[in-house]
Amino acid sequence: MYLTKEEEKILEGYEGIVRQRALEIVVKVGEVLGAKRLIEVAKAHISGISYKNIGDAGLELIEELFTNRGAFSIPVSLNPAGMDLKLWKLMNLSKTYVEKQLRIISCLKSMGARPLLTCVPYLIEPPSFGEQIAWGESNAILYANSVLGARTNREGGPLALFEAIVGRAPYVDLRVNEFRKPTVYVICKLRKNLKFSRLPGLIGFHIGSVIKSGIPYIRGVTKFLRDDYDLRLFLAGMGTAGGIGLALINGISPEAPKGVPKDLEKVEVDEVELRESYERLSIDLESVDAITLGCPHLSNKEFRNIVDTIKLKGKSHKRIIVFLPRSISNSFSLVKLRKYNLEVYNDTCMVVCDLKAMGIERVVVDSAKAAYYLSSQGYDVQLMSFDDILRWAFT
Ligand code: F3S
């Protein structure tokens, strides 16, 4: 691989052991992927920082980087952690868990990260078209590439961490214009009044399950995506079921081709198979412990929608727990909302915190991504649309 003089110096250890080791890893990954050189990245988003997920091994790695004077060389944001940094007492967590999660965040902050602790960094600091970034978190990667036209590969948690230290990533795959072309044509012929048409996450999950990898060019789906929230649910579902990092959606993606490219394999989204995906993710529950919303994190619009429903209808009959960026809920009285059966958490999410510790085993969600991960963690999950959930909870 071609390396600049500066990169060679880093590899020789002139800039400290952490930068040396981080660049060694980035170069190795690049060689495996067939990159001919590295490229500078403008910002990074690091996932895999919940103590619940990374455990002691992850904590040790981060502490070691920090102790050896590791620092980020570009702006860095963080994905959700394993608890709300202010309301963790309400989450019924052990002292050890809390202490270790705080150590993870403290090291990353000291290395220069901004603790946004959200999986929707694109709503807070969106990258620009063509900007090279190093993002972990599949929903954010898909949104950055497919909606904003930024350039990132699907960087796993540790790789984004090392790329953030050296400010570089392998120049390969979705970072390169010529590799951002569709590899499969997906046509969505679902009826608009179909039972599942209000579950955009399920449609995305289903497409991801069918094609698994590559770059889909998708037509016929925008009628199921009424707003940006639907689009986020759709992309999160797709990123969960497959290794897809870029979807070219007709009518949405700036890089989507104008017409259907010739000679592409064609896949039709079929209602029978969609039902099978639904049955994989959802069971009918007789009783539920809570409704959990915010996978990906809610924006101001959805949160306001819930608060306005409370203003109109009063207390929810069900326990509702929502996850969203702190900057959005800052202006609301969370104590007051609790009286209406609405619990708000920041810094974390339903998948990377410990819902069982909060007395929850059976949940209703509107997100296929959440349904997939919570089911695999042993929760009983029912998938329902956002609108249906609000109707159900308040009548
Ligand atoms: Fe975000 Fe957690 Fe879902 S990180 S996309 S809310 S699994």
Short mmCIF file of C-alpha atoms and ligand atoms in Angstrom, two decimals, residues 45 47 53 79-81 117-120 122 137-140 232 236-237 240 293-298 323 348-353 367 369-370 373 377, ligand 1:
data_model
loop_
_atom_site.label_atom_id
_atom_site.label_comp_id
_atom_site.label_asym_id
_atom_site.label_seq_id
_atom_site.Cartn_x
_atom_site.Cartn_y
_atom_site.Cartn_z
CA HIS A 45 -18.69 8.13 14.95
CA SER A 47 -20.19 2.52 18.17
CA ASN A 53 -21.87 -5.12 24.91
CA ASN A 79 -23.09 5.96 19.89
CA PRO A 80 -25.42 5.16 22.82
CA ALA A 81 -23.88 3.80 26.00
CA LEU A 117 -24.28 9.25 22.84
CA THR A 118 -26.82 8.91 20.08
CA CYS A 119 -27.16 6.77 16.97
CA VAL A 120 -28.55 9.66 14.91
CA TYR A 122 -26.68 12.77 11.12
CA GLU A 137 -23.45 2.10 13.58
CA SER A 138 -25.27 0.62 10.61
CA ASN A 139 -28.32 2.92 10.58
CA ALA A 140 -26.09 6.01 10.65
CA ARG A 232 -34.76 6.03 9.35
CA ALA A 236 -32.16 0.71 10.24
CA GLY A 237 -34.12 -2.44 9.36
CA THR A 240 -29.75 -5.03 10.56
CA LEU A 293 -39.65 3.70 21.10
CA GLY A 294 -36.51 5.24 19.67
CA CYS A 295 -34.55 2.73 17.59
CA PRO A 296 -33.01 4.71 15.92
CA HIS A 297 -33.29 7.53 18.46
CA LEU A 298 -36.37 9.70 18.09
CA PHE A 323 -34.86 6.94 23.83
CA THR A 348 -28.57 4.91 25.77
CA CYS A 349 -31.04 2.77 23.85
CA MET A 350 -33.41 -0.15 24.34
CA VAL A 351 -30.93 -2.62 22.82
CA VAL A 352 -27.71 -1.63 24.57
CA CYS A 353 -29.17 -0.95 28.03
CA SER A 367 -38.63 -0.79 14.88
CA LYS A 369 -34.07 -3.44 14.19
CA ALA A 370 -35.15 -3.35 17.82
CA TYR A 373 -32.03 -7.56 18.57
CA GLN A 377 -31.65 -11.23 23.65
FE1 F3S B 1 -29.75 3.11 17.75
FE2 F3S B 1 -29.68 1.32 19.61
FE3 F3S B 1 -31.33 1.05 17.60
S1 F3S B 1 -27.95 2.31 18.75
S2 F3S B 1 -30.40 2.09 15.90
S3 F3S B 1 -31.37 2.66 19.12
S4 F3S B 1 -30.08 -0.54 18.48
#
